[in-house]
Short mmCIF file of C-alpha atoms in Angstrom, two decimals:
data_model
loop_
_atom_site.label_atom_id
_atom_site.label_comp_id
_atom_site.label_asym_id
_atom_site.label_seq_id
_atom_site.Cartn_x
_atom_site.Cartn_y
_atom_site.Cartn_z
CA UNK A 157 0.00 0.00 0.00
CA UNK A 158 1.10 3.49 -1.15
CA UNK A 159 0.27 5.26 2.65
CA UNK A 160 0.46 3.30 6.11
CA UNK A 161 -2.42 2.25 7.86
CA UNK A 162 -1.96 2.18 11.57
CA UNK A 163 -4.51 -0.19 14.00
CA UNK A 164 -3.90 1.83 17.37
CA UNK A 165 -6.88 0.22 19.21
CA UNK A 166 -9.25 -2.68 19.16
CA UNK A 167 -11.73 -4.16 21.25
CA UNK A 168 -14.65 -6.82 21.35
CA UNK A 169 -17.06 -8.43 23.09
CA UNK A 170 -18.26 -12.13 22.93
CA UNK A 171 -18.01 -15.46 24.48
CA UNK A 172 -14.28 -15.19 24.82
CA UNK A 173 -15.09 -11.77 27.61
CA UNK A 174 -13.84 -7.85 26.58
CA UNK A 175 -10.64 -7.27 27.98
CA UNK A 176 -7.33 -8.40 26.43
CA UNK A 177 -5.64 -10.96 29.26
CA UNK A 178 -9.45 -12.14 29.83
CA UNK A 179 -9.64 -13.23 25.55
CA UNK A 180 -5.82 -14.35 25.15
CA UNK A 181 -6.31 -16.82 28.27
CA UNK A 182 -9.07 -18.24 26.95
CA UNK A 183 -7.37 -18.72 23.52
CA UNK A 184 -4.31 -20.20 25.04
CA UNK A 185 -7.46 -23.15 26.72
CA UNK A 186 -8.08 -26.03 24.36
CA UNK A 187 -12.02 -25.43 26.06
CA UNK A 188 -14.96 -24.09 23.31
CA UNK A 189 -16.55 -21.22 24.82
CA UNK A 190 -20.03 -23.00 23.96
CA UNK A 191 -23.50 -23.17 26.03
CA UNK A 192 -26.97 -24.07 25.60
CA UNK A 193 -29.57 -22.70 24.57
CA UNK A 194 -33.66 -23.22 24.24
CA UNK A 195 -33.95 -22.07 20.41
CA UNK A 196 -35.90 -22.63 17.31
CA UNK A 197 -37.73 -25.69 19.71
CA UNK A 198 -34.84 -27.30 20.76
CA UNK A 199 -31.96 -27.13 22.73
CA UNK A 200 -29.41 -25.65 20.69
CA UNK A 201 -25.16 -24.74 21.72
CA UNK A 202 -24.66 -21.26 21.01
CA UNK A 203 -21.84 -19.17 22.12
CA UNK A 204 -23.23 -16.39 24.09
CA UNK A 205 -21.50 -13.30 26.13
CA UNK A 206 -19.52 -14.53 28.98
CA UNK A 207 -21.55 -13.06 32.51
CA UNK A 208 -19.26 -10.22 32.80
CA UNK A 209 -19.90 -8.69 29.23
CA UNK A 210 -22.95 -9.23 29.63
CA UNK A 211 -23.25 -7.25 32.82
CA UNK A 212 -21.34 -4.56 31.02
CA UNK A 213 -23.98 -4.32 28.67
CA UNK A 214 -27.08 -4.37 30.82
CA UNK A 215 -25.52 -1.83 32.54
CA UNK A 216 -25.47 0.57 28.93
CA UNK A 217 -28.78 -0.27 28.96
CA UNK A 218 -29.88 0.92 31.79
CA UNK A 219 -27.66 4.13 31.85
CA UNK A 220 -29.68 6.24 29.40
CA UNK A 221 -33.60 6.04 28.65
CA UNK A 222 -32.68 6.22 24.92
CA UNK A 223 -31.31 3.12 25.05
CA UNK A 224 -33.48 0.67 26.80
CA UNK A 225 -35.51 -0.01 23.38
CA UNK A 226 -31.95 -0.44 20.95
CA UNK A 227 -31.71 -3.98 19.87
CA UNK A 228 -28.66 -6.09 21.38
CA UNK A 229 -26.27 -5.54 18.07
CA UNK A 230 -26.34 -1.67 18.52
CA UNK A 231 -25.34 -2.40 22.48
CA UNK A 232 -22.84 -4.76 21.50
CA UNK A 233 -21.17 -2.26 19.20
CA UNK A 234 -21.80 0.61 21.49
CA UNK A 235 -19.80 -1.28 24.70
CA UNK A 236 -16.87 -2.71 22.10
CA UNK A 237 -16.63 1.25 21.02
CA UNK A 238 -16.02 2.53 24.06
CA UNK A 239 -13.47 0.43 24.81
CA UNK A 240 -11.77 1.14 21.67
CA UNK A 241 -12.05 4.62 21.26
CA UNK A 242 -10.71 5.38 25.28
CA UNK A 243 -6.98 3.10 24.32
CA UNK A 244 -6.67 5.22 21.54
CA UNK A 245 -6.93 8.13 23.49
CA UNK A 246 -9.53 10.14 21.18
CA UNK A 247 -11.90 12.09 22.77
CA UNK A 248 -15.85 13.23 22.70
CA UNK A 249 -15.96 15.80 19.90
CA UNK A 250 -12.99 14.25 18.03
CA UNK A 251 -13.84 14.16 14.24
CA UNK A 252 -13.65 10.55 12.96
CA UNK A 253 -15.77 8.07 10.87
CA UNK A 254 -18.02 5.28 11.83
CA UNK A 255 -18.69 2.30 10.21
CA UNK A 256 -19.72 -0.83 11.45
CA UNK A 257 -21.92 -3.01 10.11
CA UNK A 258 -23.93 -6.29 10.92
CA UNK A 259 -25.13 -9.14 8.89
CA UNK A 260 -28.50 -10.01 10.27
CA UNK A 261 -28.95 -6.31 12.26
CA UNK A 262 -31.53 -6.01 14.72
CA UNK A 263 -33.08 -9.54 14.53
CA UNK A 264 -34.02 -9.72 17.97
CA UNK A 265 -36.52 -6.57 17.97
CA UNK A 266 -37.25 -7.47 14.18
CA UNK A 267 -38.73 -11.01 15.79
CA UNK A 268 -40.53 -9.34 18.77
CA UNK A 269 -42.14 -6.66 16.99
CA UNK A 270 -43.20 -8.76 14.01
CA UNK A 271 -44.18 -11.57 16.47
CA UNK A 272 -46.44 -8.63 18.19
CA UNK A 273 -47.90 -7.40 14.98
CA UNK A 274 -48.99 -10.19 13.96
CA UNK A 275 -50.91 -11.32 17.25
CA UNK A 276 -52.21 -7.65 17.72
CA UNK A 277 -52.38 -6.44 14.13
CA UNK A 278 -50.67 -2.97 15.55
CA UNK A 279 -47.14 -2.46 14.71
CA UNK A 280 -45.22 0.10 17.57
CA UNK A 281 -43.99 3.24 17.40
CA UNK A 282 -40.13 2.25 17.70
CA UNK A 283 -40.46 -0.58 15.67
CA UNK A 284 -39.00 0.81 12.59
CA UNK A 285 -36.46 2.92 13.66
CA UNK A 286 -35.01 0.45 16.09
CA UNK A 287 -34.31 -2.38 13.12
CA UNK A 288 -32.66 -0.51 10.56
CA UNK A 289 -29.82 -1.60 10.32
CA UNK A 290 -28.24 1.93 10.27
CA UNK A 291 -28.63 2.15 13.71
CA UNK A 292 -25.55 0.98 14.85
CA UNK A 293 -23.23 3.28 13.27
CA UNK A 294 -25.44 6.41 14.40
CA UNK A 295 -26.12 5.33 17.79
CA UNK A 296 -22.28 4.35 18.25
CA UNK A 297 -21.61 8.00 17.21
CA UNK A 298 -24.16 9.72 19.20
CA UNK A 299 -23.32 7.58 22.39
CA UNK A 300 -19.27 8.85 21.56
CA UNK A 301 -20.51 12.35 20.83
CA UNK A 302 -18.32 11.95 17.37
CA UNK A 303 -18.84 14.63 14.39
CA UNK A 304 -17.71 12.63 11.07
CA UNK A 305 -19.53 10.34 8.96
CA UNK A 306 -21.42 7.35 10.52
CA UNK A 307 -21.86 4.31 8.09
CA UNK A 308 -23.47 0.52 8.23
CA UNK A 309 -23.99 -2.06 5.97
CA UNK A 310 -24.63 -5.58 5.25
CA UNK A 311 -22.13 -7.78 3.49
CA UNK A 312 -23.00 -11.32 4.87
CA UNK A 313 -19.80 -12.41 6.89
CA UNK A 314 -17.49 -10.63 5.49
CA UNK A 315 -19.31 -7.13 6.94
CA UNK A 316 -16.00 -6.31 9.06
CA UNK A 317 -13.45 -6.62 7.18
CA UNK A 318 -15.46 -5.11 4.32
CA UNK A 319 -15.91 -1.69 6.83
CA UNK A 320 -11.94 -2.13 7.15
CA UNK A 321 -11.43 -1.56 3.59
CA UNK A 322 -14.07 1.06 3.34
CA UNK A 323 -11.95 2.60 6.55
CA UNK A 324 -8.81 2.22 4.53
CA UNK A 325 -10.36 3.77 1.39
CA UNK A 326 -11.70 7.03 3.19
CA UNK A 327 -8.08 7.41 5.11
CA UNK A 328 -6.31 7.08 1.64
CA UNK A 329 -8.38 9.38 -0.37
CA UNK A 330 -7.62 11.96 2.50
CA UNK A 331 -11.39 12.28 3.49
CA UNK A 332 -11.01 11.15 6.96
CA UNK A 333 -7.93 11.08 9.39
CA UNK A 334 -9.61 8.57 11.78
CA UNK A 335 -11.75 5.83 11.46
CA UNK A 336 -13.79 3.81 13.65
CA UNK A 337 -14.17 0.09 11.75
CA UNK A 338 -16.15 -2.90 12.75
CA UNK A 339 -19.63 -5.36 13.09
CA UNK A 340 -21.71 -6.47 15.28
CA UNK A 341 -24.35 -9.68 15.70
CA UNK A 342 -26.62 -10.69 17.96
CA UNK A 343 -28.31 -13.60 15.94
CA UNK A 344 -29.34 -16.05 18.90
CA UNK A 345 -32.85 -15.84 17.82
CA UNK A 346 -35.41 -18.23 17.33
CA UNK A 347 -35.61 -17.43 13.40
CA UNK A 348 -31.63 -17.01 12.92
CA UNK A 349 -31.41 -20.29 14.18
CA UNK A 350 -34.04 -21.96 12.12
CA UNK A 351 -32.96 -20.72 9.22
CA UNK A 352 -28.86 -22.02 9.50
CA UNK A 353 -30.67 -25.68 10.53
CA UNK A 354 -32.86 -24.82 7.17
CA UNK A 355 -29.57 -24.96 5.50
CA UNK A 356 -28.77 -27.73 6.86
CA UNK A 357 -25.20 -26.28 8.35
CA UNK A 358 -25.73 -26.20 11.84
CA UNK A 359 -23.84 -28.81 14.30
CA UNK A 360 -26.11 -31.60 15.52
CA UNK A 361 -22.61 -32.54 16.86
CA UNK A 362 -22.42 -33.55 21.02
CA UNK A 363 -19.04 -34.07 20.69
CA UNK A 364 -15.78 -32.07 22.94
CA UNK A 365 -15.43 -30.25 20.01
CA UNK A 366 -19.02 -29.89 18.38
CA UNK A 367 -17.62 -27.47 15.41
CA UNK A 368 -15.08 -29.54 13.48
CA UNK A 369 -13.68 -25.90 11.81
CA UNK A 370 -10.74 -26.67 10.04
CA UNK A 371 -11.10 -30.32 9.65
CA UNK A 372 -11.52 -31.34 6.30
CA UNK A 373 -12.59 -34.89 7.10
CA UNK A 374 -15.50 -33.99 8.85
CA UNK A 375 -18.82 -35.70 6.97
CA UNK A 376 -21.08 -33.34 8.41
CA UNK A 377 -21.65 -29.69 8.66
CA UNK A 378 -20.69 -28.47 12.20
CA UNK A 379 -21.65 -24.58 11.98
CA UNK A 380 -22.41 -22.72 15.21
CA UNK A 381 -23.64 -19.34 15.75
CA UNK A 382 -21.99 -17.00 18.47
CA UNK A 383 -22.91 -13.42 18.95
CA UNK A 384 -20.64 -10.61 19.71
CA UNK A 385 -18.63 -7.27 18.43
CA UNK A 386 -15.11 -5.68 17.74
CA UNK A 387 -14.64 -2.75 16.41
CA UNK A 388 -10.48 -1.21 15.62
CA UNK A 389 -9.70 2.34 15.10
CA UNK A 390 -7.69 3.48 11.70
CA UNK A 391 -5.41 6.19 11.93
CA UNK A 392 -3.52 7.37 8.84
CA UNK A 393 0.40 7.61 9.03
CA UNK A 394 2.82 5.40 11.41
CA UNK A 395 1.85 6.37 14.87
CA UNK A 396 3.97 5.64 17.41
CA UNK A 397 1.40 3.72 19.91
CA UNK A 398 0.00 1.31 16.32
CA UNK A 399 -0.91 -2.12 17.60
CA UNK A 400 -0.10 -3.42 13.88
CA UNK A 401 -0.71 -1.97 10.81
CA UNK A 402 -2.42 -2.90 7.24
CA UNK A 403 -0.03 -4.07 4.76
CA UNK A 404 -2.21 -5.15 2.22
CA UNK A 405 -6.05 -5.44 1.40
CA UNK A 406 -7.89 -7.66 -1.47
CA UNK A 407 -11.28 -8.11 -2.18
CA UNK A 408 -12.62 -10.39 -4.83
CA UNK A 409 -16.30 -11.68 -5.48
CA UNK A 410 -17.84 -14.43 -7.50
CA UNK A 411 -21.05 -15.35 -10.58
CA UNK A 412 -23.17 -16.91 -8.32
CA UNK A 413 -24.62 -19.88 -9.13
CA UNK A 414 -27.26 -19.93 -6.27
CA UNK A 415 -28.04 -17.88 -2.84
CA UNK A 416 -25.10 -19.36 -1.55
CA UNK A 417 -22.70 -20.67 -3.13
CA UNK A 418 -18.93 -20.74 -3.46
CA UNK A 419 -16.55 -22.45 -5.88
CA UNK A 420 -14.70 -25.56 -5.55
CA UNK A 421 -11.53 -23.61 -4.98
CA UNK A 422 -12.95 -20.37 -3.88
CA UNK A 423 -12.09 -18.37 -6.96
CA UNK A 424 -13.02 -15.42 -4.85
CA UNK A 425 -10.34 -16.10 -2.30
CA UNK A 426 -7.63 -16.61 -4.71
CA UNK A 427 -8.29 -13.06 -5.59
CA UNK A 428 -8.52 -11.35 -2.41
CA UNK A 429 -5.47 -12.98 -1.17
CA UNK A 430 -3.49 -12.06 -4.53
CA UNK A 431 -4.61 -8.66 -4.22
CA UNK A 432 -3.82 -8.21 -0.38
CA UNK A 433 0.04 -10.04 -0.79
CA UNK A 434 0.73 -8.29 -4.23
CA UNK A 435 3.88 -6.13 -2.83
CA UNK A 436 5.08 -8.71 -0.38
CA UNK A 437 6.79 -11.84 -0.74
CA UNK A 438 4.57 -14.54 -0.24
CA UNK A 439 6.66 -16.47 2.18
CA UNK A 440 6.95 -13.97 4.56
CA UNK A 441 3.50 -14.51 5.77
CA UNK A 442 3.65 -16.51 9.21
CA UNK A 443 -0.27 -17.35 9.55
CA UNK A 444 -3.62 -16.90 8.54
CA UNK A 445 -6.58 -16.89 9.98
CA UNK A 446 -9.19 -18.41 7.93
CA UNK A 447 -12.31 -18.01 8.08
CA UNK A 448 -13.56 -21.59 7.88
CA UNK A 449 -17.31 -21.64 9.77
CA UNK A 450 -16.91 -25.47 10.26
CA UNK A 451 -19.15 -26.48 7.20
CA UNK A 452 -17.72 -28.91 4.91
CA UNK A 453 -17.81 -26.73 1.39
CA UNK A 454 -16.30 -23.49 3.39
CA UNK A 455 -13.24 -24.99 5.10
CA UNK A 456 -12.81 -27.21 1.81
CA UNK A 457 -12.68 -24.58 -0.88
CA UNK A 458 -10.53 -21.99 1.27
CA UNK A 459 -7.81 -24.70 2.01
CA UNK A 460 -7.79 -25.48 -1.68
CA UNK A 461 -7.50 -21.53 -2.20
CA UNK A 462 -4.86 -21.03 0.14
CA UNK A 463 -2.82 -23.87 -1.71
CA UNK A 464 -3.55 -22.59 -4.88
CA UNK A 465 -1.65 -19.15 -3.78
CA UNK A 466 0.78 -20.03 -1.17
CA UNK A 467 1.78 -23.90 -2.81
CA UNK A 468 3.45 -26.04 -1.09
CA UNK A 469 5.06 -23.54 1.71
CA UNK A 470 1.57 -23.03 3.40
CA UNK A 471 1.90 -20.55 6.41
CA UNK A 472 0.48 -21.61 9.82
CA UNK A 473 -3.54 -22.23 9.69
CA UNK A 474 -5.85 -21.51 12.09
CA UNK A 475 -9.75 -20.30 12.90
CA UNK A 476 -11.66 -19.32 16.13
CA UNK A 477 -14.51 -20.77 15.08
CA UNK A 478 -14.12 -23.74 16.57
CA UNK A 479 -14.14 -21.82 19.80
CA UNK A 480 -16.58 -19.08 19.48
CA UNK A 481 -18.41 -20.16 16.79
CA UNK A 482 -19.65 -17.76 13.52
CA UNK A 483 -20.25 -14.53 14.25
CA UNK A 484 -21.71 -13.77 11.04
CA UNK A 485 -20.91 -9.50 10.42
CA UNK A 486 -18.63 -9.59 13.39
CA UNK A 487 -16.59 -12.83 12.79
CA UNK A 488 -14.07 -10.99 10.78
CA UNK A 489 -12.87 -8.45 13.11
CA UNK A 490 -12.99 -10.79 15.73
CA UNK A 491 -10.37 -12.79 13.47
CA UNK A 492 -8.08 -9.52 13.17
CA UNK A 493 -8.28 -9.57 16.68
CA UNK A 494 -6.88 -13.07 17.32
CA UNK A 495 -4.11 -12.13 14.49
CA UNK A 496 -2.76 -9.12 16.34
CA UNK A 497 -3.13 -11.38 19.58
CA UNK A 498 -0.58 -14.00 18.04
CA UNK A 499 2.08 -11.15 16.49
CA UNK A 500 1.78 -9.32 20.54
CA UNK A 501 2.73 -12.68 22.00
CA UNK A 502 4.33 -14.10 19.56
CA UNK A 503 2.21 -16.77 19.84
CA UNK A 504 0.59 -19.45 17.38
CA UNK A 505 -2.78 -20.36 18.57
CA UNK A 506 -4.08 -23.90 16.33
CA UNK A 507 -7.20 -25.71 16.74
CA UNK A 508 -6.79 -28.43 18.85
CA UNK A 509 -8.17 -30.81 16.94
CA UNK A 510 -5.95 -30.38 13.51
CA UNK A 511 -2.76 -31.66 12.80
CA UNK A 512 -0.10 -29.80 14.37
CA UNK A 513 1.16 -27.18 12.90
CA UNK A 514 4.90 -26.01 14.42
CA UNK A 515 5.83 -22.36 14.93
CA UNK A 516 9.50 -22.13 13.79
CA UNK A 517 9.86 -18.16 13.58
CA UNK A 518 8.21 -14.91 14.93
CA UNK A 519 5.03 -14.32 14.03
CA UNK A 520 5.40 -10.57 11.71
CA UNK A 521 2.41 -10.99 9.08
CA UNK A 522 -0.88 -12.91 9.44
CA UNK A 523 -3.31 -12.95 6.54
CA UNK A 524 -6.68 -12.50 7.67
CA UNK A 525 -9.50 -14.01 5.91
CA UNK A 526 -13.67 -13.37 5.69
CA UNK A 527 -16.25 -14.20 2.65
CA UNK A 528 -19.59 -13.98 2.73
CA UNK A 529 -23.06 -15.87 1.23
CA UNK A 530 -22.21 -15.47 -2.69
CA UNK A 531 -18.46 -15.16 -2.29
CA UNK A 532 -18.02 -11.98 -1.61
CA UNK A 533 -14.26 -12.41 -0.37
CA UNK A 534 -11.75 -9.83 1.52
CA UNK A 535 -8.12 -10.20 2.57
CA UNK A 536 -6.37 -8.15 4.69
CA UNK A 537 -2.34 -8.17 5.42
CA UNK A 538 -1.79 -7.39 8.69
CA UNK A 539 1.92 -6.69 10.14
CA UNK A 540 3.91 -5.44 13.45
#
């Protein structure tokens, strides 16, 4: 890339809990941060907010009128924000952009109000403005008093890392010095639910490790849903208190053959990760994080990608999904998060389960991976 991009903060919230020791000790556990839950009829393993973030967000709740009736994705995004915004030291009134998006949005309130409507025939007042999905970028910037542009929008899974590159783009045309980047989901819903089961993708599994992400034996789709949000703030130039920066970003999409689908060797990703490693030797990346949901087609074709670009000298491989499950919008920035985890320690963090994969030099560069429904890839290079 022609201008640095530096990462000086980033934050999340999700089964793994919201500050950094609490999320790197429980990636350094070999324990899924799964639970159960009563949905679509049936008990179902979800991975929900640890206690304390969810405190933390009851607590925002409660703190302002205004926000009692936002759904639990605008929360979400609203606590991770806060968090992010305070270690990189901006300020209320600061001039920066939003945008963080969400795959699903408000589904929660969407359910209940539709569920109401149709046993009362009357819709309420706050129904529509508290499900479009614009509401998290706007409500983010109003709770951080912020005066730039505020932004959402829906790109399946790859949502985050697709607000990254629209972050990225803004900083390098010169139209914003700061950006606030992210998603957010809270998809464990009745409906949300019964429609990943309608697909067929979602882990009947009772097993230690009920999603098999990453191995490409499994004979069964092992998908699980988490909720959660991270959000990282952009700031143009090399600045001196940069977690990492962004080396490289790609983006690629695919014809679509149906609603869903992806090609045998995930065209898209070929594409994205070109794009993203076009000024960099391809052997100096240590890892990627993939994105790999734990279905059998999606870890398949984006093994078969990575091979296709990186050959026989495959970096280290890894997902969190195995762990925390498939955020949907907010699965990718949860991803950077794990990458910048493993370059601060110096740490490779594998799935358990997978062969194992031996760390023989620093970890500089991890490749960062998200796609969505209709291959709609992104790469990003991240470095230290």
């Amino acid at each position: 890339m022609s201008q640095t991009i530096s990462i000086t903060a980033i934050a999340s919230i999700s089964s793994l809990g919201n500050s950094p020791q609490t999320i790197w000790e429980n990636y350094l556990s070999d324990i899924p941060c799964f639970s159960k839950q009563f949905l679509d009829h049936s008990t179902t393993l979800v991975a929900a907010l640890d206690s304390n973030s969810k405190n933390e967000v009851e607590a925002l709740r409660q703190s302002d009128i205004k926000y009692k009736s936002l759904d639990k994705s605008v929360l979400y995004a609203m606590v991770a924000s806060r968090k992010a915004v305070q270690k990189a030291s901006w300020t209320k009134g600061d001039e920066f952009g939003i945008n963080i998006g969400s795959s699903r949005g408000a589904t929660d309130l969407f359910e209940k109000h539709f569920q109401e409507y149709l046993e009362t025939g009357k819709a309420q007042t706050l129904a529509s403005p508290t499900t479009t999905l614009g509401n998290i970028s706007s409500w983010v910037g109003h709770d951080l008093q912020s005066t730039g542009p505020e932004i959402s929008h829906s790109i399946t899974c790859s949502t985050a890392l697709h607000a990254v590159l629209n972050g990225v783009a803004w900083l390098r045309a010169g139209m914003a010095d700061k950006f606030l980047v992210g998603g957010s989901e809270a998809p464990l819903t009745d409906f949300t639910i019964g429609q990943m089961r309608a697909l067929k993708i979602y882990s009947k599994s009772e097993e230690q490790y009920p999603n098999r992400a990453l191995d490409l034996d499994k004979k069964q789709n092992t998908m699980i849903l988490g909720e959660g949000a991270g959000v990282c703030c952009l700031e143009m130039g090399k600045k001196e208190n940069a977690l990492a920066f962004i080396e490289g970003v790609g983006y690629a999409t695919e014809i679509l053959e149906h609603n869903i689908s992806i090609s045998a060797e995930a065209t898209c990703f070929q594409k994205s990760m070109k794009m993203a490693l076009q000024n960099i030797d391809i052997s100096d990346v240590d890892a990627i994080v993939m994105h790999a949901p734990g279905t059998i087609k999606g870890d398949l074709t984006e093994y078969k990608a990575i091979q296709k670009v990186f050959g026989e000298n495959l970096p280290l491989l890894t997902t969190n999904k195995w762990k925390i499950g498939h955020t949907f919008g907010a699965s990718g920035i949860l991803s950077m998060e794990m990458a910048i985890l493993m370059m601060q320690h110096n740490k490779f963090i594998g799935v358990p389960f997978a062969k194992a994969q031996k760390q023989k030099k620093p970890i500089k560069k991890v490749l960062v991976n998200a796609v969505g429904f209709g291959g709609n890839a992104v790469s990003l290079l991240l470095s230290l």
